[in-house]
GROMACS .gro file of C-alpha atoms in nm:
model
  317
    1UNK     CA    1  12.689   5.947   8.737
    2UNK     CA    2  12.982   5.920   8.470
    3UNK     CA    3  12.974   6.278   8.399
    4UNK     CA    4  12.948   6.399   8.737
    5UNK     CA    5  13.259   6.168   8.851
    6UNK     CA    6  13.452   6.263   8.534
    7UNK     CA    7  13.512   5.898   8.453
    8UNK     CA    8  13.401   5.630   8.208
    9UNK     CA    9  13.068   5.429   8.228
   10UNK     CA   10  13.255   5.108   8.256
   11UNK     CA   11  13.418   5.213   8.569
   12UNK     CA   12  13.084   5.373   8.731
   13UNK     CA   13  12.971   4.992   8.664
   14UNK     CA   14  13.285   4.861   8.842
   15UNK     CA   15  13.215   5.090   9.141
   16UNK     CA   16  12.862   4.963   9.161
   17UNK     CA   17  12.960   4.605   9.159
   18UNK     CA   18  13.011   4.572   9.561
   19UNK     CA   19  12.681   4.763   9.621
   20UNK     CA   20  12.493   4.524   9.377
   21UNK     CA   21  12.658   4.211   9.544
   22UNK     CA   22  12.529   4.335   9.896
   23UNK     CA   23  12.194   4.409   9.777
   24UNK     CA   24  12.212   4.799   9.866
   25UNK     CA   25  12.173   4.892   9.493
   26UNK     CA   26  11.942   4.722   9.237
   27UNK     CA   27  12.018   4.691   8.870
   28UNK     CA   28  11.706   4.782   8.679
   29UNK     CA   29  11.837   4.694   8.336
   30UNK     CA   30  11.887   4.996   8.091
   31UNK     CA   31  12.157   5.134   8.276
   32UNK     CA   32  11.925   5.244   8.554
   33UNK     CA   33  11.982   5.183   8.920
   34UNK     CA   34  11.804   5.265   9.246
   35UNK     CA   35  11.906   5.221   9.600
   36UNK     CA   36  11.761   4.891   9.750
   37UNK     CA   37  11.603   5.124  10.072
   38UNK     CA   38  11.570   5.521  10.130
   39UNK     CA   39  11.782   5.436  10.444
   40UNK     CA   40  12.044   5.312  10.234
   41UNK     CA   41  12.029   5.630  10.013
   42UNK     CA   42  12.037   5.852  10.309
   43UNK     CA   43  12.313   5.679  10.494
   44UNK     CA   44  12.539   5.728  10.147
   45UNK     CA   45  12.436   6.055  10.123
   46UNK     CA   46  12.506   6.151  10.480
   47UNK     CA   47  12.840   6.010  10.449
   48UNK     CA   48  12.953   6.292  10.206
   49UNK     CA   49  13.136   6.581  10.322
   50UNK     CA   50  12.948   6.873  10.334
   51UNK     CA   51  13.176   7.081  10.074
   52UNK     CA   52  13.195   6.748   9.831
   53UNK     CA   53  12.805   6.709   9.863
   54UNK     CA   54  12.783   7.075   9.730
   55UNK     CA   55  12.988   6.984   9.444
   56UNK     CA   56  12.821   6.701   9.359
   57UNK     CA   57  12.498   6.881   9.369
   58UNK     CA   58  12.629   7.134   9.134
   59UNK     CA   59  12.797   6.862   8.921
   60UNK     CA   60  12.457   6.720   8.856
   61UNK     CA   61  12.276   7.001   8.811
   62UNK     CA   62  12.496   7.103   8.519
   63UNK     CA   63  12.491   6.782   8.373
   64UNK     CA   64  12.097   6.779   8.394
   65UNK     CA   65  12.014   7.136   8.282
   66UNK     CA   66  12.246   7.071   7.968
   67UNK     CA   67  12.086   6.744   7.848
   68UNK     CA   68  11.783   6.752   7.984
   69UNK     CA   69  11.545   7.045   7.953
   70UNK     CA   70  11.236   6.893   8.055
   71UNK     CA   71  11.400   6.803   8.414
   72UNK     CA   72  11.376   7.170   8.554
   73UNK     CA   73  11.250   7.103   8.908
   74UNK     CA   74  11.548   6.845   8.958
   75UNK     CA   75  11.816   7.111   8.812
   76UNK     CA   76  11.638   7.353   9.055
   77UNK     CA   77  11.662   7.127   9.349
   78UNK     CA   78  12.024   7.054   9.264
   79UNK     CA   79  12.156   7.406   9.252
   80UNK     CA   80  11.934   7.478   9.550
   81UNK     CA   81  12.142   7.222   9.742
   82UNK     CA   82  12.486   7.325   9.591
   83UNK     CA   83  12.572   7.607   9.857
   84UNK     CA   84  12.567   7.948   9.864
   85UNK     CA   85  12.844   7.988   9.601
   86UNK     CA   86  12.565   7.862   9.319
   87UNK     CA   87  12.296   8.073   9.503
   88UNK     CA   88  12.277   8.284   9.163
   89UNK     CA   89  12.231   8.008   8.945
   90UNK     CA   90  11.995   7.874   9.227
   91UNK     CA   91  11.715   8.108   9.224
   92UNK     CA   92  11.752   8.161   8.900
   93UNK     CA   93  11.691   7.754   8.824
   94UNK     CA   94  11.404   7.764   9.039
   95UNK     CA   95  11.212   8.049   8.897
   96UNK     CA   96  11.246   7.856   8.558
   97UNK     CA   97  11.123   7.537   8.697
   98UNK     CA   98  10.826   7.766   8.822
   99UNK     CA   99  10.750   7.902   8.436
  100UNK     CA  100  10.733   7.542   8.347
  101UNK     CA  101  10.499   7.451   8.582
  102UNK     CA  102  10.286   7.727   8.493
  103UNK     CA  103  10.327   7.637   8.118
  104UNK     CA  104  10.188   7.296   8.208
  105UNK     CA  105   9.917   7.443   8.403
  106UNK     CA  106  10.061   7.326   8.718
  107UNK     CA  107  10.005   7.649   8.946
  108UNK     CA  108  10.073   7.470   9.291
  109UNK     CA  109  10.383   7.328   9.205
  110UNK     CA  110  10.454   7.669   9.041
  111UNK     CA  111  10.389   7.826   9.378
  112UNK     CA  112  10.646   7.611   9.547
  113UNK     CA  113  10.921   7.692   9.318
  114UNK     CA  114  10.887   8.061   9.302
  115UNK     CA  115  10.878   8.029   9.667
  116UNK     CA  116  11.210   7.873   9.664
  117UNK     CA  117  11.323   8.134   9.431
  118UNK     CA  118  11.259   8.423   9.623
  119UNK     CA  119  11.398   8.247   9.965
  120UNK     CA  120  11.732   8.195   9.759
  121UNK     CA  121  11.708   8.526   9.593
  122UNK     CA  122  11.771   8.655   9.981
  123UNK     CA  123  12.118   8.492  10.011
  124UNK     CA  124  12.255   8.649   9.673
  125UNK     CA  125  12.443   8.966   9.776
  126UNK     CA  126  12.411   9.057   9.414
  127UNK     CA  127  12.070   9.030   9.336
  128UNK     CA  128  11.867   9.347   9.217
  129UNK     CA  129  11.532   9.472   9.300
  130UNK     CA  130  11.408   9.427   8.947
  131UNK     CA  131  11.501   9.063   8.968
  132UNK     CA  132  11.304   9.043   9.312
  133UNK     CA  133  11.034   9.213   9.110
  134UNK     CA  134  11.022   8.944   8.828
  135UNK     CA  135  10.991   8.679   9.105
  136UNK     CA  136  10.726   8.846   9.293
  137UNK     CA  137  10.518   8.858   8.990
  138UNK     CA  138  10.576   8.533   8.860
  139UNK     CA  139  10.478   8.392   9.214
  140UNK     CA  140  10.182   8.630   9.230
  141UNK     CA  141  10.047   8.458   8.913
  142UNK     CA  142  10.082   8.140   9.036
  143UNK     CA  143   9.916   8.192   9.361
  144UNK     CA  144   9.673   8.369   9.173
  145UNK     CA  145   9.557   8.024   8.942
  146UNK     CA  146   9.612   7.797   9.285
  147UNK     CA  147   9.345   8.021   9.456
  148UNK     CA  148   9.611   8.160   9.718
  149UNK     CA  149   9.458   8.499   9.668
  150UNK     CA  150   9.593   8.654   9.993
  151UNK     CA  151   9.961   8.541   9.912
  152UNK     CA  152   9.901   8.686   9.565
  153UNK     CA  153   9.774   9.031   9.695
  154UNK     CA  154  10.090   9.065   9.904
  155UNK     CA  155  10.341   8.979   9.661
  156UNK     CA  156  10.167   9.222   9.387
  157UNK     CA  157  10.166   9.509   9.646
  158UNK     CA  158  10.535   9.439   9.708
  159UNK     CA  159  10.601   9.438   9.385
  160UNK     CA  160  10.421   9.763   9.322
  161UNK     CA  161  10.622   9.916   9.600
  162UNK     CA  162  10.932   9.842   9.441
  163UNK     CA  163  10.823   9.945   9.105
  164UNK     CA  164  10.738  10.281   9.253
  165UNK     CA  165  11.071  10.283   9.416
  166UNK     CA  166  11.264  10.239   9.083
  167UNK     CA  167  11.053  10.498   8.942
  168UNK     CA  168  10.896  10.241   8.678
  169UNK     CA  169  10.534  10.302   8.581
  170UNK     CA  170  10.548  10.007   8.316
  171UNK     CA  171  10.641   9.803   8.642
  172UNK     CA  172  10.375   9.924   8.842
  173UNK     CA  173  10.106   9.844   8.571
  174UNK     CA  174  10.271   9.485   8.518
  175UNK     CA  175  10.247   9.406   8.882
  176UNK     CA  176   9.879   9.517   8.924
  177UNK     CA  177   9.772   9.353   8.604
  178UNK     CA  178   9.819   8.998   8.735
  179UNK     CA  179   9.516   9.047   8.968
  180UNK     CA  180   9.326   9.273   8.738
  181UNK     CA  181   9.351   9.049   8.402
  182UNK     CA  182   9.061   8.846   8.388
  183UNK     CA  183   8.907   8.960   8.716
  184UNK     CA  184   8.498   8.925   8.736
  185UNK     CA  185   8.492   9.130   9.063
  186UNK     CA  186   8.667   9.405   9.234
  187UNK     CA  187   9.065   9.264   9.324
  188UNK     CA  188   9.069   9.401   9.697
  189UNK     CA  189   8.885   9.238   9.979
  190UNK     CA  190   8.565   9.394  10.080
  191UNK     CA  191   8.599   9.770  10.214
  192UNK     CA  192   8.957   9.737  10.155
  193UNK     CA  193   9.175  10.025  10.014
  194UNK     CA  194   9.521  10.007   9.979
  195UNK     CA  195   9.630  10.392  10.056
  196UNK     CA  196  10.045  10.275   9.964
  197UNK     CA  197   9.925  10.134   9.632
  198UNK     CA  198   9.694  10.426   9.533
  199UNK     CA  199   9.956  10.668   9.609
  200UNK     CA  200  10.221  10.489   9.400
  201UNK     CA  201   9.977  10.499   9.104
  202UNK     CA  202   9.923  10.846   9.148
  203UNK     CA  203  10.286  10.884   9.122
  204UNK     CA  204  10.318  10.684   8.861
  205UNK     CA  205  10.072  10.899   8.641
  206UNK     CA  206  10.280  11.178   8.729
  207UNK     CA  207  10.579  11.022   8.579
  208UNK     CA  208  10.422  10.925   8.267
  209UNK     CA  209  10.397  11.154   7.944
  210UNK     CA  210  10.034  11.233   7.896
  211UNK     CA  211  10.018  11.122   7.549
  212UNK     CA  212   9.863  10.833   7.463
  213UNK     CA  213  10.026  10.492   7.551
  214UNK     CA  214   9.903  10.144   7.671
  215UNK     CA  215  10.100  10.180   8.002
  216UNK     CA  216   9.918  10.519   8.070
  217UNK     CA  217   9.547  10.368   7.957
  218UNK     CA  218   9.587  10.057   8.165
  219UNK     CA  219   9.726  10.262   8.501
  220UNK     CA  220   9.420  10.489   8.481
  221UNK     CA  221   9.194  10.208   8.499
  222UNK     CA  222   9.392  10.010   8.751
  223UNK     CA  223   9.395  10.327   8.965
  224UNK     CA  224   9.034  10.354   8.938
  225UNK     CA  225   9.020   9.974   9.065
  226UNK     CA  226   9.235  10.042   9.361
  227UNK     CA  227   8.966  10.296   9.431
  228UNK     CA  228   8.662  10.099   9.423
  229UNK     CA  229   8.602  10.084   9.809
  230UNK     CA  230   8.704  10.471   9.839
  231UNK     CA  231   8.354  10.585   9.809
  232UNK     CA  232   8.443  10.796   9.488
  233UNK     CA  233   8.228  10.695   9.202
  234UNK     CA  234   8.276  11.016   9.028
  235UNK     CA  235   8.641  10.990   9.008
  236UNK     CA  236   8.616  10.615   8.933
  237UNK     CA  237   8.410  10.689   8.637
  238UNK     CA  238   8.637  10.999   8.508
  239UNK     CA  239   8.957  10.774   8.519
  240UNK     CA  240   8.760  10.487   8.326
  241UNK     CA  241   8.641  10.707   8.076
  242UNK     CA  242   8.961  10.853   7.992
  243UNK     CA  243   9.115  10.470   7.995
  244UNK     CA  244   8.834  10.392   7.754
  245UNK     CA  245   8.875  10.675   7.535
  246UNK     CA  246   9.256  10.622   7.528
  247UNK     CA  247   9.211  10.256   7.436
  248UNK     CA  248   8.989  10.355   7.154
  249UNK     CA  249   9.203  10.614   6.990
  250UNK     CA  250   9.502  10.346   7.034
  251UNK     CA  251   9.323  10.123   6.834
  252UNK     CA  252   9.419   9.828   7.002
  253UNK     CA  253   9.145   9.554   7.002
  254UNK     CA  254   9.324   9.362   7.260
  255UNK     CA  255   9.373   9.682   7.506
  256UNK     CA  256   8.998   9.771   7.456
  257UNK     CA  257   8.872   9.396   7.542
  258UNK     CA  258   9.082   9.458   7.869
  259UNK     CA  259   8.953   9.806   7.958
  260UNK     CA  260   8.587   9.714   7.868
  261UNK     CA  261   8.579   9.375   8.072
  262UNK     CA  262   8.801   9.504   8.406
  263UNK     CA  263   8.632   9.859   8.377
  264UNK     CA  264   8.301   9.660   8.412
  265UNK     CA  265   8.421   9.560   8.756
  266UNK     CA  266   8.565   9.892   8.844
  267UNK     CA  267   8.226  10.039   8.779
  268UNK     CA  268   8.022   9.752   8.939
  269UNK     CA  269   7.712   9.934   9.090
  270UNK     CA  270   7.337   9.962   9.055
  271UNK     CA  271   7.358  10.301   8.888
  272UNK     CA  272   7.580  10.178   8.583
  273UNK     CA  273   7.392   9.892   8.473
  274UNK     CA  274   7.302   9.992   8.160
  275UNK     CA  275   7.644  10.096   8.077
  276UNK     CA  276   7.800   9.781   8.177
  277UNK     CA  277   7.528   9.585   7.969
  278UNK     CA  278   7.682   9.777   7.680
  279UNK     CA  279   8.032   9.711   7.755
  280UNK     CA  280   8.010   9.354   7.811
  281UNK     CA  281   7.845   9.363   7.466
  282UNK     CA  282   8.083   9.514   7.297
  283UNK     CA  283   8.361   9.288   7.456
  284UNK     CA  284   8.162   8.990   7.351
  285UNK     CA  285   8.188   9.130   6.992
  286UNK     CA  286   8.523   9.229   7.018
  287UNK     CA  287   8.640   8.885   7.135
  288UNK     CA  288   8.456   8.676   6.853
  289UNK     CA  289   8.623   8.902   6.562
  290UNK     CA  290   8.971   8.859   6.724
  291UNK     CA  291   8.911   8.469   6.780
  292UNK     CA  292   8.979   8.546   7.171
  293UNK     CA  293   8.777   8.247   7.302
  294UNK     CA  294   8.896   8.344   7.680
  295UNK     CA  295   8.775   8.692   7.666
  296UNK     CA  296   8.480   8.598   7.503
  297UNK     CA  297   8.369   8.373   7.794
  298UNK     CA  298   8.479   8.621   8.058
  299UNK     CA  299   8.254   8.904   7.869
  300UNK     CA  300   7.931   8.639   7.845
  301UNK     CA  301   7.981   8.582   8.236
  302UNK     CA  302   7.976   8.958   8.277
  303UNK     CA  303   7.665   9.000   8.077
  304UNK     CA  304   7.502   8.704   8.258
  305UNK     CA  305   7.543   8.912   8.574
  306UNK     CA  306   7.380   9.217   8.432
  307UNK     CA  307   7.079   8.988   8.303
  308UNK     CA  308   7.059   8.821   8.668
  309UNK     CA  309   7.074   9.178   8.824
  310UNK     CA  310   6.782   9.320   8.575
  311UNK     CA  311   6.584   9.005   8.636
  312UNK     CA  312   6.605   8.887   8.305
  313UNK     CA  313   6.718   8.617   8.064
  314UNK     CA  314   6.751   8.771   7.745
  315UNK     CA  315   7.059   8.748   7.574
  316UNK     CA  316   7.187   8.467   7.779
  317UNK     CA  317   7.139   8.159   7.528
   0.00000   0.00000   0.00000
């Protein structure tokens, strides 16, 4: 309070005396105070003129952001209430609060922060498409882990469209990977093929050099995944084989695990069950060597699905 009012703490205590005497504010000790009732708080807040209110929110946001790194949600709320002059700081603060929430495994809370950031970004005339792409990817990740799969899919598709417009294949991959990473079944709803996303991925492949690269490797596999319900098993298999061969040549164990596990979902049909059993087994071995517990769990789940399909329990222990 003293910092926000640009005065001393003793002056603030003097200012609070009248409210304390009238029982409108309670002194909790340790320089902590609270309003006696929510109606008192709301009435005091309503007395502030809009311009003064916005300035006070900006001042408090600045103070909290400097002194308290763990109060990201409060900082975001104050910047959001500070008016259009600070909207550029407001959406960034909301995005940071979303990142903090995801780091604490609070995906549902992160969804709210990223949603707020996207709304605030719309009011920032200097915001760029790349900045919107960043927010959409963060929002999609939060939606995925809070099981808001429809919202996640819509955000991913918009992010892919932005990447396509910018001519950035790596951004196409970055957006599409949100749903594909760790997937245990096709990422689209049953029977759905997004012709816009397929076209964007094909354009991205044309833009990339034909040399081996992680971006091209992942893009080949992601395109195969988008074609899952398009009735093109031969093209899907060819794209997967190209991706797998490239991953092996690149020698990136993490990438190879990713190709094997998502490739399992991409090739999920009866005719490939023997291949998929080998893919899951190889992924388990690689994950163990790499100490990647999450990938090992995923691969073991995929292997179990093979044995259920075969009607056996061999290898499930």
